[in-house]
Amino acid sequence: MRSGAAAAGALLILLGPAALPAAADERPERLFTVHDKRITESSGLAASRAHPGVYWTHNDSDDGPYVYAVDDEGRTVATVTLRGIKPRDVEAISLGPDGRLYVGDIGDNLDGTWPEVWIYAFPEPAELHDQTVTAVRYKVRYEDGPRDAEALMVHPVTGRAYIASKKQSGGGLYQGPEALSPTGVNTFKRIADVPWVTDGAFSPDGRRLVLRGYFGSDLYAWDGTPKKLRPLDVPFQRQGESVTFSADGTAVLYGSEGGDSDVWRLRLTQDAAPAPSGSPAAAPSDGAQTTSGRAAGSGSGGGTDHALAALIAVVAAIGLAKLRSGRKKGN
């Protein structure tokens, strides 16, 4: 259809040259639906290592200090309450090599009004039941001033934390200190340019990084800085906010805000498969700043109809972002 082709062309112009076809044999499939009526703004996703088939998630700014464990049938199997924490704008969650879950209270829809943000860390529970835990609170600032961010990634080998800022014209990837300190300020330094990012995750072997936006995601090789490999296909979602690798690294999972939201799985081809057993994972260095793709890529999976849907999603996402920003300014 000509209208579909026109939409595809408009989308390519909007997204830039990164909007290239994903691997032809990769297609997202619906994995499960989150049924918990309390989870209406799922903004982060992390695959459990201790509990196969379980994923950790949390709400955005309209919830308390809660983290939820959801199984692969969409049932909430545990609610963890962070003792003494009053979250402001929780946007991401990541699992470190020390067995702790890191929760990123890093959102700032007021465009740099907040001079500092926080990361909370607590051990992944050995047993899945409702419980209250004490989390370590880390104070975070950026070397070049406050900014909005929605992606927190902890490297699965070195334990180093990274944050990707969110900006329509392109954000930055920030590297934390070698080890986070619970006292004082942890300064994050910009090491690379990235597109508009709503979440990100490292593969279990530490060799791959995925960054997603509302309407696309990109796969990177990792050796201390990101080197773009190619776009990955994404499903059409109401507000694509989260991404994680599966526990075995063979798939990427996408989540979304909204009640009864779906989690989708994208099985990866060989170029993104986990490293062979016994192979060393790449360790990050303190490399110089590099530049990656300008904008998140869009998959080719649905042809022109998929492009039309993605274009609609772009408009809706921008409108929703403005609405949320206005809502938070009024708080």
Short mmCIF file of C-alpha atoms in Angstrom, two decimals:
data_model
loop_
_atom_site.label_atom_id
_atom_site.label_comp_id
_atom_site.label_asym_id
_atom_site.label_seq_id
_atom_site.Cartn_x
_atom_site.Cartn_y
_atom_site.Cartn_z
CA MET A 1 0.00 0.00 0.00
CA ARG A 2 1.28 3.47 -0.85
CA SER A 3 0.20 4.86 2.51
CA GLY A 4 2.25 2.17 4.28
CA ALA A 5 5.29 2.91 2.10
CA ALA A 6 4.93 6.63 2.82
CA ALA A 7 4.75 5.90 6.53
CA ALA A 8 7.86 3.75 6.29
CA GLY A 9 9.69 6.56 4.50
CA ALA A 10 8.59 9.09 7.10
CA LEU A 11 9.75 6.79 9.86
CA LEU A 12 13.18 6.38 8.27
CA ILE A 13 13.54 10.15 8.05
CA LEU A 14 12.47 10.53 11.68
CA LEU A 15 14.73 7.80 13.05
CA GLY A 16 17.75 8.45 10.85
CA PRO A 17 20.13 5.97 9.23
CA ALA A 18 20.02 3.57 12.20
CA ALA A 19 16.53 2.45 11.09
CA LEU A 20 17.87 -0.54 9.17
CA PRO A 21 16.38 -4.05 8.97
CA ALA A 22 16.96 -6.38 11.89
CA ALA A 23 17.97 -10.00 11.35
CA ALA A 24 15.36 -11.61 9.09
CA ASP A 25 14.86 -14.67 11.31
CA GLU A 26 14.38 -12.71 14.55
CA ARG A 27 10.77 -11.95 15.43
CA PRO A 28 9.39 -10.92 18.84
CA GLU A 29 6.88 -13.29 20.46
CA ARG A 30 4.61 -12.61 23.39
CA LEU A 31 5.99 -14.42 26.46
CA PHE A 32 3.52 -13.48 29.22
CA THR A 33 1.18 -10.78 30.52
CA VAL A 34 1.71 -9.09 33.89
CA HIS A 35 -1.57 -9.67 35.75
CA ASP A 36 -0.88 -7.80 39.01
CA LYS A 37 -3.19 -4.79 39.16
CA ARG A 38 -0.59 -2.94 41.25
CA ILE A 39 1.93 -3.04 38.39
CA THR A 40 0.68 -0.34 36.03
CA GLU A 41 3.93 1.47 35.16
CA SER A 42 6.52 -1.29 34.79
CA SER A 43 9.66 0.68 33.98
CA GLY A 44 12.45 -1.84 34.52
CA LEU A 45 13.04 -5.55 33.98
CA ALA A 46 15.77 -7.94 35.16
CA ALA A 47 15.94 -11.72 34.72
CA SER A 48 16.62 -13.53 37.99
CA ARG A 49 19.69 -15.75 38.23
CA ALA A 50 18.61 -17.42 41.47
CA HIS A 51 15.09 -18.27 40.31
CA PRO A 52 14.74 -19.51 36.70
CA GLY A 53 11.74 -18.10 34.88
CA VAL A 54 11.37 -15.16 37.31
CA TYR A 55 11.75 -11.48 36.42
CA TRP A 56 12.12 -8.46 38.68
CA THR A 57 10.21 -5.28 37.90
CA HIS A 58 8.92 -2.11 39.57
CA ASN A 59 6.62 0.81 38.92
CA ASP A 60 7.60 4.32 37.93
CA SER A 61 7.03 7.32 40.20
CA ASP A 62 3.47 6.50 41.29
CA ASP A 63 4.32 3.67 43.66
CA GLY A 64 6.11 3.11 46.95
CA PRO A 65 9.45 1.37 47.66
CA TYR A 66 8.39 -1.90 46.07
CA VAL A 67 10.07 -4.39 43.76
CA TYR A 68 8.04 -7.26 42.32
CA ALA A 69 9.07 -10.77 41.27
CA VAL A 70 6.92 -11.99 38.38
CA ASP A 71 7.09 -15.50 36.91
CA ASP A 72 6.85 -16.45 33.25
CA GLU A 73 3.09 -16.88 33.55
CA GLY A 74 2.66 -13.28 34.68
CA ARG A 75 1.98 -14.05 38.34
CA THR A 76 3.54 -11.99 41.12
CA VAL A 77 5.39 -14.46 43.34
CA ALA A 78 7.00 -11.98 45.74
CA THR A 79 6.85 -8.31 46.72
CA VAL A 80 9.98 -6.81 48.24
CA THR A 81 9.66 -3.60 50.26
CA LEU A 82 12.76 -1.42 50.64
CA ARG A 83 12.91 -0.31 54.26
CA GLY A 84 13.28 3.45 54.81
CA ILE A 85 13.32 4.34 51.10
CA LYS A 86 11.11 7.06 49.63
CA PRO A 87 11.58 6.72 45.86
CA ARG A 88 11.15 9.72 43.59
CA ASP A 89 11.29 8.44 40.00
CA VAL A 90 12.40 4.78 39.78
CA GLU A 91 13.23 3.86 36.19
CA ALA A 92 15.50 0.80 36.03
CA ILE A 93 16.68 -2.39 37.70
CA SER A 94 19.78 -4.51 37.10
CA LEU A 95 21.39 -7.58 38.67
CA GLY A 96 25.07 -7.38 39.60
CA PRO A 97 27.70 -10.13 39.81
CA ASP A 98 27.56 -9.82 43.61
CA GLY A 99 24.02 -11.23 43.58
CA ARG A 100 22.48 -7.87 44.44
CA LEU A 101 19.64 -6.12 42.65
CA TYR A 102 20.39 -2.49 41.79
CA VAL A 103 17.38 -0.17 41.52
CA GLY A 104 17.84 3.12 39.68
CA ASP A 105 15.94 6.09 41.12
CA ILE A 106 17.39 8.10 38.24
CA GLY A 107 14.47 9.70 36.40
CA ASP A 108 14.29 13.49 36.09
CA ASN A 109 11.46 14.67 33.85
CA LEU A 110 12.10 18.24 34.99
CA ASP A 111 15.20 18.40 32.75
CA GLY A 112 17.96 18.68 35.30
CA THR A 113 16.17 20.19 38.25
CA TRP A 114 17.44 17.53 40.66
CA PRO A 115 21.18 17.84 41.37
CA GLU A 116 21.51 14.20 42.43
CA VAL A 117 19.81 10.84 41.96
CA TRP A 118 20.15 7.50 43.75
CA ILE A 119 20.80 3.81 43.29
CA TYR A 120 19.52 1.30 45.84
CA ALA A 121 21.05 -2.16 46.17
CA PHE A 122 19.97 -5.25 48.08
CA PRO A 123 20.66 -8.99 47.84
CA GLU A 124 18.39 -10.91 45.50
CA PRO A 125 16.15 -12.90 47.89
CA ALA A 126 17.00 -16.58 48.19
CA GLU A 127 13.33 -17.37 48.78
CA LEU A 128 10.38 -15.86 46.96
CA HIS A 129 7.84 -14.48 49.42
CA ASP A 130 6.73 -11.02 50.51
CA GLN A 131 9.47 -9.46 52.62
CA THR A 132 11.06 -6.21 53.76
CA VAL A 133 14.77 -5.64 53.22
CA THR A 134 17.34 -2.98 54.00
CA ALA A 135 18.91 -1.50 50.88
CA VAL A 136 22.20 0.35 50.52
CA ARG A 137 21.65 3.84 49.13
CA TYR A 138 24.21 5.31 46.71
CA LYS A 139 24.23 9.02 45.87
CA VAL A 140 24.87 9.73 42.17
CA ARG A 141 25.85 12.86 40.28
CA TYR A 142 26.99 13.37 36.68
CA GLU A 143 30.26 15.12 35.87
CA ASP A 144 28.49 17.42 33.39
CA GLY A 145 25.43 18.26 35.46
CA PRO A 146 21.93 16.84 36.12
CA ARG A 147 19.98 15.04 33.41
CA ASP A 148 17.05 12.71 32.86
CA ALA A 149 17.83 8.99 32.64
CA GLU A 150 15.91 5.72 32.51
CA ALA A 151 18.60 3.05 31.97
CA LEU A 152 20.86 1.54 34.64
CA MET A 153 23.16 -1.34 33.66
CA VAL A 154 25.49 -3.17 36.05
CA HIS A 155 28.21 -5.13 34.26
CA PRO A 156 27.83 -8.85 35.09
CA VAL A 157 31.58 -9.44 35.44
CA THR A 158 33.16 -6.26 36.80
CA GLY A 159 30.14 -4.98 38.73
CA ARG A 160 30.65 -1.48 37.37
CA ALA A 161 27.46 0.59 37.01
CA TYR A 162 26.49 2.52 33.87
CA ILE A 163 23.63 4.95 33.24
CA ALA A 164 22.27 6.05 29.86
CA SER A 165 20.65 9.47 29.81
CA LYS A 166 17.44 10.09 27.90
CA LYS A 167 17.24 12.92 25.41
CA GLN A 168 15.29 13.21 22.17
CA SER A 169 18.31 14.50 20.24
CA GLY A 170 20.58 11.82 21.71
CA GLY A 171 21.90 11.14 25.18
CA GLY A 172 25.07 9.89 26.80
CA LEU A 173 26.37 6.70 28.36
CA TYR A 174 27.86 7.39 31.79
CA GLN A 175 30.32 5.20 33.65
CA GLY A 176 30.33 5.03 37.43
CA PRO A 177 33.39 4.57 39.63
CA GLU A 178 35.04 1.17 39.75
CA ALA A 179 33.08 0.45 42.92
CA LEU A 180 30.12 2.41 44.23
CA SER A 181 30.62 4.04 47.61
CA PRO A 182 27.75 4.24 50.13
CA THR A 183 29.33 7.36 51.60
CA GLY A 184 29.93 10.56 49.67
CA VAL A 185 29.05 11.13 46.02
CA ASN A 186 29.51 8.69 43.13
CA THR A 187 30.37 10.73 40.04
CA PHE A 188 29.41 9.21 36.68
CA LYS A 189 31.50 10.25 33.66
CA ARG A 190 30.31 10.36 30.06
CA ILE A 191 32.09 7.80 27.86
CA ALA A 192 29.90 7.55 24.73
CA ASP A 193 27.00 9.05 22.81
CA VAL A 194 23.79 7.01 22.65
CA PRO A 195 20.32 7.49 21.12
CA TRP A 196 17.10 8.17 23.05
CA VAL A 197 17.21 5.34 25.59
CA THR A 198 14.45 4.12 27.91
CA ASP A 199 16.36 1.07 29.22
CA GLY A 200 19.40 -1.10 28.65
CA ALA A 201 21.01 -4.37 29.73
CA PHE A 202 24.24 -6.32 29.46
CA SER A 203 24.27 -9.92 28.29
CA PRO A 204 25.18 -12.44 31.04
CA ASP A 205 28.70 -12.86 29.62
CA GLY A 206 29.28 -9.10 29.50
CA ARG A 207 30.12 -9.06 25.78
CA ARG A 208 26.90 -7.50 24.51
CA LEU A 209 24.83 -4.46 25.43
CA VAL A 210 21.28 -3.75 24.32
CA LEU A 211 19.77 -0.27 24.48
CA ARG A 212 16.11 0.34 23.70
CA GLY A 213 13.86 3.31 23.11
CA TYR A 214 10.11 3.57 22.68
CA PHE A 215 10.15 2.24 19.12
CA GLY A 216 13.47 0.50 18.53
CA SER A 217 16.52 -1.11 20.08
CA ASP A 218 20.18 -1.56 19.17
CA LEU A 219 22.68 -4.32 19.90
CA TYR A 220 26.27 -3.34 20.75
CA ALA A 221 29.51 -5.21 21.26
CA TRP A 222 31.10 -4.28 24.57
CA ASP A 223 34.78 -3.99 25.48
CA GLY A 224 34.53 -1.09 27.89
CA THR A 225 32.74 1.15 25.40
CA PRO A 226 29.82 0.29 23.09
CA LYS A 227 30.38 -0.57 19.44
CA LYS A 228 27.14 -0.77 17.51
CA LEU A 229 26.44 -4.06 15.73
CA ARG A 230 22.88 -3.70 14.40
CA PRO A 231 19.26 -2.89 15.28
CA LEU A 232 16.99 -5.46 16.93
CA ASP A 233 13.32 -5.85 16.16
CA VAL A 234 10.85 -4.68 18.80
CA PRO A 235 7.13 -5.34 19.27
CA PHE A 236 4.50 -2.64 19.11
CA GLN A 237 3.94 -1.63 22.75
CA ARG A 238 1.94 1.06 24.49
CA GLN A 239 5.04 2.58 26.06
CA GLY A 240 8.20 0.51 25.63
CA GLU A 241 10.12 1.15 28.84
CA SER A 242 12.18 -1.91 29.74
CA VAL A 243 14.56 -4.52 28.36
CA THR A 244 16.68 -7.37 29.73
CA PHE A 245 18.59 -10.37 28.46
CA SER A 246 17.27 -13.78 29.39
CA ALA A 247 19.27 -15.53 32.11
CA ASP A 248 21.05 -17.69 29.49
CA GLY A 249 21.69 -14.76 27.14
CA THR A 250 19.93 -16.32 24.15
CA ALA A 251 17.05 -13.83 24.05
CA VAL A 252 16.10 -10.24 24.79
CA LEU A 253 12.89 -9.46 26.65
CA TYR A 254 10.91 -6.25 26.23
CA GLY A 255 8.45 -4.80 28.76
CA SER A 256 6.04 -1.89 28.73
CA GLU A 257 4.16 0.42 31.03
CA GLY A 258 0.40 0.06 31.35
CA GLY A 259 -1.97 -2.27 33.14
CA ASP A 260 -1.94 -5.91 32.00
CA SER A 261 1.22 -5.18 30.03
CA ASP A 262 2.85 -7.85 27.89
CA VAL A 263 6.46 -9.00 28.07
CA TRP A 264 7.82 -10.05 24.68
CA ARG A 265 10.79 -12.28 23.88
CA LEU A 266 13.15 -11.89 20.94
CA ARG A 267 15.28 -15.00 20.37
CA LEU A 268 18.69 -13.90 19.14
CA THR A 269 20.73 -15.28 16.27
CA GLN A 270 24.28 -16.53 16.72
CA ASP A 271 25.97 -13.13 16.66
CA ALA A 272 24.42 -12.32 20.03
CA ALA A 273 24.61 -15.77 21.62
CA PRO A 274 26.41 -16.21 24.95
CA ALA A 275 30.16 -16.87 24.94
CA PRO A 276 31.18 -20.56 25.02
CA SER A 277 31.59 -22.01 28.48
CA GLY A 278 34.93 -21.01 29.98
CA SER A 279 35.47 -18.08 27.64
CA PRO A 280 36.45 -14.88 29.45
CA ALA A 281 33.99 -12.00 29.30
CA ALA A 282 35.11 -8.62 28.12
CA ALA A 283 36.02 -6.30 30.98
CA PRO A 284 35.40 -2.57 30.62
CA SER A 285 38.30 -0.18 30.50
CA ASP A 286 38.49 3.54 31.15
CA GLY A 287 38.57 4.14 27.40
CA ALA A 288 38.20 7.47 25.69
CA GLN A 289 34.82 8.76 24.61
CA THR A 290 33.40 7.08 21.51
CA THR A 291 30.39 7.76 19.36
CA SER A 292 27.73 5.21 18.55
CA GLY A 293 24.56 5.35 16.45
CA ARG A 294 22.49 8.52 16.33
CA ALA A 295 19.08 7.03 16.94
CA ALA A 296 17.48 3.77 17.96
CA GLY A 297 16.86 1.42 15.07
CA SER A 298 13.52 -0.02 14.03
CA GLY A 299 13.08 -3.64 13.04
CA SER A 300 11.66 -4.70 9.69
CA GLY A 301 9.53 -7.50 11.06
CA GLY A 302 6.07 -6.23 10.13
CA GLY A 303 6.85 -4.57 6.83
CA THR A 304 5.13 -1.28 6.04
CA ASP A 305 2.26 -1.94 8.43
CA HIS A 306 4.82 -2.34 11.22
CA ALA A 307 6.40 0.95 10.15
CA LEU A 308 3.01 2.69 10.25
CA ALA A 309 2.35 1.32 13.72
CA ALA A 310 5.80 2.44 14.84
CA LEU A 311 5.22 5.94 13.46
CA ILE A 312 1.99 6.16 15.44
CA ALA A 313 3.91 4.92 18.50
CA VAL A 314 6.47 7.72 18.02
CA VAL A 315 3.77 10.40 18.05
CA ALA A 316 2.03 8.76 21.00
CA ALA A 317 5.26 8.40 22.95
CA ILE A 318 6.22 12.05 22.47
CA GLY A 319 2.74 13.14 23.54
CA LEU A 320 2.83 10.84 26.55
CA ALA A 321 6.27 12.10 27.55
CA LYS A 322 5.00 15.67 27.48
CA LEU A 323 1.93 14.66 29.50
CA ARG A 324 4.05 12.91 32.14
CA SER A 325 6.41 15.85 32.32
CA GLY A 326 3.51 18.22 32.87
CA ARG A 327 2.04 15.94 35.50
CA LYS A 328 5.30 15.79 37.45
CA LYS A 329 5.82 19.53 37.27
CA GLY A 330 2.45 19.88 38.94
CA ASN A 331 3.45 17.57 41.80
#
